[in-house]
Structure formats: C-alpha cells, structure tokens
Coordinates of C-alpha atoms in Angstrom, one line a residue:
M1 CA 22.4 41.5 -37.1
H2 CA 25.5 39.5 -36.9
P3 CA 28.7 41.7 -36.2
V4 CA 30.6 40.2 -39.2
L5 CA 27.8 41.1 -41.6
I6 CA 27.8 44.7 -40.3
D7 CA 31.6 45.0 -40.6
N8 CA 31.5 43.6 -44.2
R9 CA 28.8 46.2 -45.2
L10 CA 30.7 49.0 -43.6
N11 CA 33.9 48.0 -45.3
R12 CA 32.2 47.7 -48.7
R13 CA 30.6 51.1 -48.2
R14 CA 33.9 52.6 -47.2
V15 CA 35.7 51.1 -50.2
L16 CA 32.9 52.4 -52.5
Q17 CA 33.3 55.9 -51.0
L18 CA 37.0 55.8 -51.6
V19 CA 36.7 54.6 -55.2
V20 CA 34.1 57.3 -56.0
G21 CA 36.1 60.0 -54.2
G22 CA 39.2 58.9 -56.0
A23 CA 37.5 58.9 -59.4
I24 CA 36.2 62.5 -58.8
V25 CA 39.7 63.7 -57.8
V26 CA 41.4 62.0 -60.8
T27 CA 38.9 63.3 -63.3
S28 CA 38.9 66.9 -61.9
V29 CA 42.7 67.3 -61.8
P30 CA 43.1 67.6 -65.6
A31 CA 40.2 70.1 -65.7
V32 CA 41.8 72.2 -63.1
A33 CA 45.2 72.0 -64.8
H34 CA 43.7 72.9 -68.2
H35 CA 41.7 75.9 -66.9
G36 CA 43.2 79.1 -65.7
W37 CA 46.1 81.1 -67.1
S38 CA 49.1 79.6 -65.4
W39 CA 50.3 78.0 -68.6
A40 CA 50.2 81.3 -70.5
E41 CA 52.6 84.3 -70.6
D42 CA 51.6 87.4 -68.7
A43 CA 52.3 89.6 -71.7
Q44 CA 49.7 89.8 -74.5
S45 CA 50.6 89.6 -78.1
E46 CA 48.8 89.8 -81.4
L47 CA 48.6 87.1 -84.0
K48 CA 47.3 87.6 -87.6
G49 CA 46.3 84.7 -89.8
T50 CA 43.6 82.7 -91.5
I51 CA 41.2 80.4 -89.8
R52 CA 41.7 76.7 -90.8
S53 CA 39.1 75.2 -88.6
I54 CA 36.6 76.0 -85.9
S55 CA 35.5 73.8 -83.0
M56 CA 32.7 74.8 -80.6
A57 CA 33.1 71.7 -78.5
P58 CA 33.6 71.9 -74.7
P59 CA 35.5 72.4 -72.6
H60 CA 36.6 75.4 -74.7
P61 CA 35.8 76.3 -78.2
S62 CA 38.9 76.7 -80.2
L63 CA 40.3 77.7 -83.6
Q64 CA 43.1 76.4 -85.7
V65 CA 44.8 79.4 -87.3
V66 CA 47.5 79.5 -89.9
A67 CA 49.7 82.5 -89.2
A68 CA 51.2 84.7 -92.0
D69 CA 54.5 82.6 -91.7
G70 CA 52.6 79.4 -92.3
V71 CA 52.7 78.1 -88.7
L72 CA 49.6 76.5 -87.4
W73 CA 48.3 77.8 -84.1
Q74 CA 45.8 76.4 -81.6
I75 CA 43.7 79.3 -80.3
D76 CA 41.7 78.6 -77.1
L77 CA 38.6 80.8 -76.7
G78 CA 36.5 81.3 -73.6
N79 CA 34.3 78.6 -72.1
P80 CA 31.2 78.0 -74.2
N81 CA 29.1 80.5 -72.2
Q82 CA 31.8 83.2 -72.4
T83 CA 32.3 82.6 -76.1
E84 CA 28.6 82.9 -76.7
R85 CA 28.4 86.1 -74.6
S86 CA 31.1 87.6 -76.7
G87 CA 28.9 87.2 -79.7
F88 CA 31.0 84.5 -81.4
T89 CA 29.1 81.5 -82.6
A90 CA 29.7 78.7 -85.0
T91 CA 28.3 80.9 -87.8
S92 CA 30.4 84.0 -87.0
A93 CA 33.3 82.8 -89.1
K94 CA 34.4 80.1 -91.5
P95 CA 37.6 78.5 -92.6
G96 CA 39.5 80.9 -94.9
D97 CA 38.5 84.0 -93.0
A98 CA 41.2 86.4 -91.9
I99 CA 41.5 86.8 -88.1
V100 CA 43.4 88.9 -85.6
I101 CA 43.9 87.4 -82.2
L102 CA 44.9 89.3 -79.1
G103 CA 45.9 86.9 -76.3
N104 CA 48.4 85.2 -74.2
R105 CA 50.6 82.7 -75.8
H106 CA 51.9 79.5 -74.1
K107 CA 55.0 79.9 -71.9
D108 CA 56.6 77.0 -73.7
K109 CA 57.6 78.6 -77.0
T110 CA 57.6 75.2 -78.7
K111 CA 53.8 75.1 -78.3
M112 CA 52.0 77.2 -80.9
Q113 CA 49.1 77.8 -78.6
M114 CA 47.4 81.0 -77.4
K115 CA 44.5 81.8 -75.1
A116 CA 42.5 84.6 -76.8
V117 CA 41.1 87.5 -74.9
R118 CA 39.8 89.1 -78.1
I119 CA 39.4 87.9 -81.7
T120 CA 38.6 90.2 -84.6
I121 CA 37.0 89.0 -87.8
A122 CA 36.0 91.4 -90.6
G123 CA 36.4 94.4 -88.3
K124 CA 34.1 92.9 -85.6
N125 CA 35.6 92.3 -82.1
Y126 CA 34.6 89.3 -80.0
D127 CA 35.8 89.9 -76.5
M128 CA 36.2 86.5 -74.7
Y129 CA 37.8 88.1 -71.6
P130 CA 37.1 91.8 -71.7
E131 CA 38.5 92.4 -68.2
R132 CA 41.9 91.0 -69.3
I133 CA 42.3 93.2 -72.5
R134 CA 45.3 95.4 -72.3
T135 CA 45.5 98.2 -74.9
N136 CA 48.9 99.7 -74.0

C-alpha cells in the first residue's frame, strides 16, 4: 500500500478514537458529579410533608414533597435497583399521601433538595440506604 494512504487511515482512526473517548468522558462526568454524597450534608435530618409527585425515571427515582411550611422539596431516592429492593414502587404511594423522609439535605441551603436514606409512608419504612441510617 502507498505510505500516504496508510498515514491517512491511521490519522482517521486516531481522530475517531479521540472523538469517541472524549464523548465518553464528557457524558460520564455529569453522572459522576450527580452520584455520590459530596453535595449533601453529613448530618441527617427529618422532613415531613405531602407527596406532590412521584417519578420512577432513571437515573434516580424522585419525589416532589410539599413540607408542612409549604416549601417544595426534591427528594432523591436510591438508584432504580436500590429503590425496588427497599420495597418502594410506583404503586407504593400516590400524590397527597403523607410522608416522612430521613435523609441528607443539600449543603447549599438555597436548594430544597434531600437524598433520602429512608422514607416512611403510612407507617411503612422503605430503606433506600440502610447502611447509612443513623438513629441517634
């Protein structure tokens, strides 16, 4: 084969590898940033309210909860497998149900967001992260 053709093919392959690799890095950074607990306080707190809406969509099922003071909160549950293992499904609750959330709220107090370790509905506990529950 002609040396110029070989160089062009190698260059195209290298460019394609770089593009694909870059796309993987770019798309995985938000997922890594979203997952984990670094955005949440270490201390756990309890929030009581009423469910406004339920989303079981990935990457994390979530609830919109109106607290007793009327403030709307975003409650992140476990990943879909963890949430299902906890026993919580799309039919476990409905908008209007009372709920108690034990979890870690966002470090930024202007964000009404909490990562639930346990939710309680009608006296039934759903432990999203049982190893993280602190009862002190």
